[in-house]
C-alpha positions as YAML, in Angstrom:
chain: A
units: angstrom
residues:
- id: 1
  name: UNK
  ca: [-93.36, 263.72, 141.99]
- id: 2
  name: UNK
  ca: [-93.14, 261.27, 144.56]
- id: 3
  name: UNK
  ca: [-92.75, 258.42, 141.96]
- id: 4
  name: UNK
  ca: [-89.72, 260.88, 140.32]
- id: 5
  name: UNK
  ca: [-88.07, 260.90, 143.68]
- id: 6
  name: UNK
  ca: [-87.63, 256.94, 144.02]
- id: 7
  name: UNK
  ca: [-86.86, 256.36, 140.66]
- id: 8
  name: UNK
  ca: [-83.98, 259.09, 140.98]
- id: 9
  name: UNK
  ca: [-82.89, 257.30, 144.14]
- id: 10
  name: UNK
  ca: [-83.12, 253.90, 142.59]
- id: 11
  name: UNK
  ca: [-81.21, 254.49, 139.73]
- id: 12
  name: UNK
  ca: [-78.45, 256.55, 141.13]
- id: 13
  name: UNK
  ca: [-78.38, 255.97, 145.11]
- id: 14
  name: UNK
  ca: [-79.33, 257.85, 147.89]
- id: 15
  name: UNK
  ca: [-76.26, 260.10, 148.03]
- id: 16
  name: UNK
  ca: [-76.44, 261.32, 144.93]
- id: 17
  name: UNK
  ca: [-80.11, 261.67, 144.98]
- id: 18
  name: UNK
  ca: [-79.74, 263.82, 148.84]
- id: 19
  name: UNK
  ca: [-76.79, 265.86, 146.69]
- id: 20
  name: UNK
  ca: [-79.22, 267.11, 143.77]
- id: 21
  name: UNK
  ca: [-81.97, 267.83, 145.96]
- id: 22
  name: UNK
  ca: [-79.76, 269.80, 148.12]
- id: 23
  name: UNK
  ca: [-77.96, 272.19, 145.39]
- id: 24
  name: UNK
  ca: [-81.42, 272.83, 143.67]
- id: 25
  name: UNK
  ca: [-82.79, 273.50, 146.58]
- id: 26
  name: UNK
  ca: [-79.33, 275.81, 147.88]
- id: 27
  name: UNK
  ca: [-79.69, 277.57, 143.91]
- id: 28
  name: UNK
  ca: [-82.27, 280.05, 145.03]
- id: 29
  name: UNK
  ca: [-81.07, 280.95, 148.16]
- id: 30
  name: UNK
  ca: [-77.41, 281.40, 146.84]
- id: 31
  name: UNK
  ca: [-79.14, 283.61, 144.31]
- id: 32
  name: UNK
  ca: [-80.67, 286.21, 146.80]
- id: 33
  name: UNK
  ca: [-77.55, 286.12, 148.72]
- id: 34
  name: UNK
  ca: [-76.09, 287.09, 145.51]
- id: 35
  name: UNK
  ca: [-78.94, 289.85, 145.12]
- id: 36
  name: UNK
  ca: [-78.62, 291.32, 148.40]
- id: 37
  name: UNK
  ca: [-74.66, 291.32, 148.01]
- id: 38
  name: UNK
  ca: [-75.19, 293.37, 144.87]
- id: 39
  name: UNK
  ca: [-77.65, 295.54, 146.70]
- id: 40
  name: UNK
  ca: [-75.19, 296.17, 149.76]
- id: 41
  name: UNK
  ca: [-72.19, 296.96, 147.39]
- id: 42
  name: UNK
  ca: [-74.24, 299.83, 145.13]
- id: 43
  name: UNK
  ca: [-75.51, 300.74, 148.97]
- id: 44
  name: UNK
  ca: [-71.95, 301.34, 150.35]
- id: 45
  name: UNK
  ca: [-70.56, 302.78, 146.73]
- id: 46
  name: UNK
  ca: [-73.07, 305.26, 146.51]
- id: 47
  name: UNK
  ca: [-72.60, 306.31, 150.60]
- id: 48
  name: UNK
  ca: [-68.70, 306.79, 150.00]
- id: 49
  name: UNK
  ca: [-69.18, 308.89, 146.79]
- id: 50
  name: UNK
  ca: [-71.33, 311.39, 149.18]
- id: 51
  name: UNK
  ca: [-68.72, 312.24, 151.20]
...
């Protein structure tokens, strides 16, 4: 992995290397926000329709 890591850097710089690294690593998180999001609206929806 390590070795994957340089070569990426060496090949396209360290900025572009930091960028990649930082949206796969932002992917998941962004995709539980999206979860929960989804989870809050059916939360609220189904709390209006009560009353």
């Amino acid at each position: 992995m390590q070795d994957q890591v340089i070569q990426l850097v060496q090949n396209v710089g360290f900025p572009i290397a930091m960028s990649v690294y930082l949206l796969v690593r932002m992917e998941n998180k962004i995709d539980q926000l999206a979860d929960s999001i989804k989870s809050l609206t059916r939360a609220i929806e189904t709390s209006l329709a009560r009353n």
